[in-house]
Each structure stands twice: as structure tokens, then as C-alpha cells.
Amino acid sequence: MKEIRVCAGGACIASGAFSVRDALLKELKEKGLDGQYKIVETGCMGMCSRGPFMVVDGVVYAKLNERAVKEIVDSHLVGGKVVEKYLMALPEGQKVKEAFKEHPFFSRQVKIVTRNLGKIDPKSIDDYIDRGGYKALEKVLKEMKPQDVIEEIKNSGLRGRGGAGFPTGLKWEFAAKQKSDRKFVVCNADEGDPGAFMDRAVLEGDPHSVLEGMAIAAYAIGAQQGYIYVRAEYPLAIERLTVAIDQARRRGFLGKNILGTDFSFDIQIRIGAGAFVCGEETALMASIMGERGQPRVRPPYPVEKGLWGYPTVINNVETLANIAWIINNGWREFRKYGTEKSPGTKVFALAGKINNTGLVEVPLGITLRELIYDIGGGIPGGKKLKAVQTGGPSGGVIPADKIDTPIDYESLTALGTIMGSGGIIVLDEDDCMVDVAKFFLEFTVHESCGKCTPCREGTRAMYEILDRISKGEGTMEDIDALEELAVVVKETSLCGLGQTAPNPVLTTLRYFREEYEIHVKEKRCPAKKCRDLISYVIDPKACTGCTACKIVCPTGAIEGELNKLHYIHQDLCIKCGSCMDVCRFDAVFKVSPPIKEDEKVQSS
Amino acid sequence: MVEEKVRSALEKAREKVLEEKDYVMEVVRYLHEEFDGYAPPEALELAAHLLEVPPSRLYEIATFYSLYTLKKEAKHVISVCASLPCHVAGGREIIETLRKELGIDFGQVTPDGMFKLEEVGCLGRCDTSPNMMIDGTLYRNLTPEKVVAILEAYRKGVIE
Ligand SMILES: Cc1cc2nc3c(=O)[nH]c(=O)nc-3n(C[C@H](O)[C@H](O)[C@H](O)COP(=O)(O)O)c2cc1C
Ligand code: FES
């Protein structure tokens, strides 16, 4: 029986993957083909902006709906003719059949963590086993001593993918050395960095790879119990994990005497409750132990004193999804990818002003240019790249002229940002750096747990300064004060949240100080984003007097009769931008600095 | 009524606990399930009594986490993503539209008790920004027009 793979990742489901599947079932039945084809619902195929996807005989069809399915069944399955219309197009516009091999978005990727995504049905343990799943666990239990496992992982050079990049083998070794009759393994699936969603994709698309990684970790350190801490906002991931754990138990990959050995290990799910700080490992443990999710001072580290005082290894989802692959293929194979200090691959989430949003797994050491242009397809609308934000609220921005830097832990740190969990937010000329910094500070102020003063008060004070600058009320002294505060908060906060929160401010100041100064000195926002520093005006040459803007304006700020030039009263305008959105003649534009009522501007 | 729900929450939590203390977190979570989105003080106190722990242990949790709450403030809770990827993809206009349509700001409830508006951090769906969730249902690739239509559907009871 041949397989037809339909992407059932979160984004594709939301854009109609299930009606595509149902239509396919129906069509296959009607054509009497249901005996020949089997439909496999897979995890995320990666290019979420073009879903729903379907793969038949290696041919990738995108942007499907029910009608498309009918055409494809009629033409491709019955008639043997590929339906050009629904194929993916290369950046140059040419359509390709086998997009996974031919389209640079897919062909440049190296799939280790995402090896099964888009290939297997995440609800089926048999699919996972068919592709070599749980072989690594078997090998480890039957052929390797715990110390061998640790050596293998140490040699691979795998570093934690949850943000800090700590060597995973070393972490396991510390935990293994602790003398204790109880130990824990925790999977950190609290993914909260804005812009990151790779952990969700792995949990939804290949949950068993994480379970297998956890079981191997548990064997290596001598743990009996595991927890997966998932955020409540990921209901589909929770559902798939629940199913997977249940299947693994029934097949003897979890529970007592795994695969007939005397190794026993079981896993439970714990669900977060909406606190970003719970992604920090000590806060996460507090939350599992039924306390407020507040971090504590380290040392002692979790590997010494973790859950209920017992040695605990905490690893990120993506870190764990690497483990079985390394055991199966060996550390030398792993080291073929990436750089000396950052071996292997990393899954990046491309978001923001980029043509191909979605998840990509690439070798570490790739440059941002390759990632954004070759794989990501560049910036939409012919706009200019301005900067790239990595590492979420703990990271910083990298200016466009530095995009030839290789992406690895050290290079990013040298630029003042961090790898973080792999969110890549692309910013173009319309984005304001003061606004970006303000944005992240607002996030930190909101998420600071309140325990230590530098983070609680310092981030608030920084936010207030940024707010003033964005309103044109800042002074040059404010900029200096902002910089000083940022350094203090960075150096004196208790946990990683506060220690990294100033990074967006520090990097925007480092690379875009001029933009701050223009906000202060000229009361102008060059990107025309900061609301208090812009005005909306109508271009007399372009306005046709269609009245569309006048109709949508919520405050009645626009005056004008049909077929006559319209005019925006600045004293009534609340700068919501509705007029600009609705104008079909590009006659509404923004100016900065703002103008006063009755003031005239030159059309741009 | 209250007692029944509390006992049921305790029961469900008991099936999952490993350690005495991680019990508490699960109890608060199941109370929210039982009471459909909140955990009233009388339920917390009763649960604490039955568990023989000080009520403060449960209050501590029910008040720290942003998904937990002591009272049901509105029929529907709108959580709009306020993180950067959504922001640069037009999220600001979405928030604007919500504020304008509902006539309230973050943390407030509409006078008819229909909606509460909350801003949340990244929902991990930045591939379809801008996003919002209403009572746990995700709405993606939003435009101001879509937001208006969605609110209308809730108001009319088309979506429960
Ligand atoms: C504020 C804050 C939030 C964090 N959020 C996460 C997260 O969502 N997921 C994650 O895996 N690690 C997160 N971390 C990092 C964890 O503390 C920890 O380093 C990581 O889970 C270790 O796993 P790894 O070695 O496999 O990376 C966060 C750290 C801080 C300071
Ligand atoms: S930023 Fe809104 S979902 Fe990620």
C-alpha cells in the first residue's frame, strides 16, 4: 500500500488539514482507490505559511483545500499526471515537483531533531519504531554501561538547546556522580521565548523521540522518575504526549523492567499555568513541587539538589530529541555537522518580516544571510533588512551589516545577543529599534516574578525611560541613564531572566544609538512606528475623494466630499491607521516628526 | 455542589501525584476544570482542609500563576498575544481593534460581563501571527475585520 502524507501540524490543522484529509478519504473511496493508498497524518512539515500540505509519491502539494484534493486525486492518482497548480514554486517562480529535495527551504536542511517530522504519524508508536525508534534505548540498555552513554554524549559535544548551551554530557556526568537512591529527569517544555515554537512542533510531531531521550538520560544518571513540564497553551502537545506515554508503557519502553532489564523508569506530565519564568530551571522545579514558580539562587545546582532535594537533570525538548540519533549514529557522525564548539544542528523558528516563516533545522555555524535569504526567501515586499532579533527577551538585535556572522553560541554572545531557544525575528526598515527594546522590556516587566529588586524595579525603570523616548519626551541624559541601569540589572539580578533582560536595550543602543538620539533630539521616529512621533496625512496628488477613509475613521477626523480632496484633522486623529489600511490609492502616508493641526506637509 | 467538585478535583489529582506536595499544584488545576475556569475561595479552603494543609498553600498558587484566578470575571477570556513577532505582523492593530470594539483595556471586563481582555506573551504560534486565544481556542492570521467578526460570533452565541 502506498502512503499519502498529510501534514497535521498545529498550523496546518488551523488552516484546514482535517477537511483536506476528509476530502481525500472521500475521493479515494469514490475512485475505489482506498485499498491502494494509506493516509498518514504527520507532524509539522516546517513551512507553515504554505499549508495544508500533502505528499504523494514524493510530490509535494501545498496550500490545499477540498477542491484541490479532488483535482489531485483525479489527475495525479487516477490519471498519473501531476497537478502543476498546487506545486510549490522556487523563489524564481519555477514550480518543482519534489519540493523537499528541490526547494532550498527544505533541501538546505539537515534533519536530526526533526528527522521524523512530516514523515510519521505522531499518534502511532509503530510508525516511530518503523523508522528506527526505541532502537537506541534498546542498544543502551543491552550493550552500554551508563558511563558509556555519558561518554558518547560528551564526545558528541551536544550543548543544551534551551538557551544557555551547557554541555549535556557534562550535566549528565555530574548527576550520575551524585550518590542518591532517588534521581529525576525533567524535560523542559515550557517554551515561552517570543518567536520560538520548535519545541511545540517536536512534541506535536514526534513525541516518542523526547520520551526515548528521557529514558536514555535516566539510564545514564540512574533516575527512576521523569517529568515533562509543558505549558498549558500547548493542548495538542499535551494530548500527543499523553497518548505516546501510554503507548510506550504498554510496549514496555517505560515502566518497570524496561525491555526485560532491571532498569525501571516512568514519566508524568505536569502542566504549567502561564508564568514565563517557570521555564527557568529552578522556578520550574518549584512549580513541579507545588510552589510558586520563583527561581532560587544556584548553587546548589539541580544536578546536586533538584526536585525534593534529589539530583535532577533538566533538559530542553530539542536537546532530548537529539539523544537517540546520536546513540544510533555515533558521536562522530553528529560532529560532521556544525562547528568545533557548537556541533550538530539547531532548529530555528523564522518569524517576522520574512517570506518563508516556519521551522528549519540547519547545521550550527550557518550564517544569518544563508538562513534569511537562501532558506527564508528574503524580506517580503522588496523591503530592506534592518536587523535580526535572536534569543527573545533575553537576546538582542544584530544589525543587517553583521549577517555574515556564523550562528553559534560564541559568535552570538560576542555580538551581545544569545542563541536562546532559536527564535529568529526578522525586522525590516519599518521597524523601530526603540519600539523593539520597549517591547521586550514591557514583556520582562510583566513576567518578572518580583522576588529580586534589580529585576523587578530595574526593568520597570528602564521601561519608563524607553516609553518617554518613544513619545519624544526623552533627554540625552535619559539615554545614558538607560545604559547604566541596563548594566546594573544585568549584573545584579538573581536569575537568568533579569540577567539577560537588558540585552535588547544594550544591543539596540550599541548598534542603533543614532536612532535613539533622533527620537530625543529631533522628536522623530525614522521608521515611523512610534505613535506619538508621527502624523497621518493625505497626499493631494493621489487622493481620489473616494470617502473610504472618512467612513472608517473612528473619530470623525477626516473631512471631505465625494470626489474631492480629503483632509485629516490632526487634533482629532488618534493615529489608529485605519485610513491607511483602507485606502486603495496609497494616498495616506505617515510623516515624522508629527505635524500640528493646520500645518502643511510636502507629499513624500 | 462545591464539596462535590472539590472532592472530584482531589480524586483526579490523587491519581497523578507522586509526591505529597506536587499534589497541591494539580489540585488547583483540577479545581479550575471543575469550576470551569476559576477556583473560588470556598473551594480552595475546603480543599486545604481536606488535604490538611494551610489554605495559604493553595492561595499562593491560585494567585501566582496567570492562568489561575479566584473568581470568574467574564464569560469569555480573550488572551491576545503581545509579543514581538505578532507585534511586527500587525498585532498592534489587532490590540487596537479589540480595545475599541470592547471599549475596555487590558485586565478589564466589559460591563455586560461578556469579555475580559488580557495580554499574554508569545503563544508559540508565531508562524501564523498575529494570534489571540479565546477560552483556549486559537485564532490566527488575524486582521481587524476578522476580530470584529469573531467577537460578533461570541456575542451572538454562535460560538459558546
Ligand atoms: C527566564 C528563563 C526562561 C527559560 N525558559 C526556558 C524554556 O522555555 N525552555 C527551556 O528549555 N529552557 C528555558 N530556560 C533555560 C533553563 O533554565 C535550563 O537552562 C534548560 O532547560 C536546560 O536544558 P538544556 O541544557 O537542555 O538547554 C530558561 C531560562 C530562563 C532564565
Ligand atoms: S509572538 Fe504571538 S504567537 Fe508568538
PDB file of C-alpha atoms and ligand atoms in Angstrom, chain A residues 192-197 200 231 234 351 425 439, chain B residues 80-88 120-132 138, ligand 2:
ATOM      1  CA  GLY A 192       7.955  30.751  26.229  1.00  0.00           C
ATOM      2  CA  ASP A 193      10.505  32.808  24.307  1.00  0.00           C
ATOM      3  CA  PRO A 194       8.610  35.045  21.929  1.00  0.00           C
ATOM      4  CA  GLY A 195       9.250  33.774  18.445  1.00  0.00           C
ATOM      5  CA  ALA A 196      10.086  30.186  19.379  1.00  0.00           C
ATOM      6  CA  PHE A 197       7.877  27.242  18.582  1.00  0.00           C
ATOM      7  CA  ARG A 200       5.910  22.534  20.285  1.00  0.00           C
ATOM      8  CA  ARG A 231       2.902  24.941  29.100  1.00  0.00           C
ATOM      9  CA  TYR A 234       0.026  23.725  24.051  1.00  0.00           C
ATOM     10  CA  ALA A 351       9.251  34.783  12.093  1.00  0.00           C
ATOM     11  CA  ILE A 425      12.684  37.530  14.318  1.00  0.00           C
ATOM     12  CA  PHE A 439       8.524  45.957  23.603  1.00  0.00           C
TER      13      PHE A 439
ATOM     14  CA  VAL B  80      -4.192  38.479  22.804  1.00  0.00           C
ATOM     15  CA  CYS B  81      -0.553  37.877  22.023  1.00  0.00           C
ATOM     16  CA  ALA B  82       1.527  40.956  22.712  1.00  0.00           C
ATOM     17  CA  SER B  83       4.954  39.604  21.802  1.00  0.00           C
ATOM     18  CA  LEU B  84       7.247  40.978  19.128  1.00  0.00           C
ATOM     19  CA  PRO B  85       6.625  38.561  16.231  1.00  0.00           C
ATOM     20  CA  CYS B  86       2.904  39.214  16.471  1.00  0.00           C
ATOM     21  CA  HIS B  87       3.511  42.917  17.043  1.00  0.00           C
ATOM     22  CA  VAL B  88       5.538  43.340  13.863  1.00  0.00           C
ATOM     23  CA  VAL B 120      -0.213  37.411  27.013  1.00  0.00           C
ATOM     24  CA  GLY B 121       3.304  36.515  25.981  1.00  0.00           C
ATOM     25  CA  CYS B 122       4.089  34.557  22.843  1.00  0.00           C
ATOM     26  CA  LEU B 123       1.654  31.706  22.302  1.00  0.00           C
ATOM     27  CA  GLY B 124       4.233  29.762  20.319  1.00  0.00           C
ATOM     28  CA  ARG B 125       2.258  30.235  17.106  1.00  0.00           C
ATOM     29  CA  CYS B 126       4.357  32.971  15.537  1.00  0.00           C
ATOM     30  CA  ASP B 127       4.135  31.199  12.193  1.00  0.00           C
ATOM     31  CA  THR B 128       0.586  32.482  11.967  1.00  0.00           C
ATOM     32  CA  SER B 129       0.931  35.881  13.629  1.00  0.00           C
ATOM     33  CA  PRO B 130      -0.951  37.845  14.782  1.00  0.00           C
ATOM     34  CA  ASN B 131      -2.733  35.487  17.158  1.00  0.00           C
ATOM     35  CA  MET B 132      -5.180  35.501  20.028  1.00  0.00           C
ATOM     36  CA  LEU B 138      -6.662  29.794  18.949  1.00  0.00           C
TER      37      LEU B 138
HETATM   38  S1  FES C   2       4.555  36.152  19.125  1.00  0.00           S
HETATM   39 FE1  FES C   2       2.466  35.831  19.071  1.00  0.00          FE
HETATM   40  S2  FES C   2       2.382  33.729  18.964  1.00  0.00           S
HETATM   41 FE2  FES C   2       4.500  34.042  19.092  1.00  0.00          FE
END
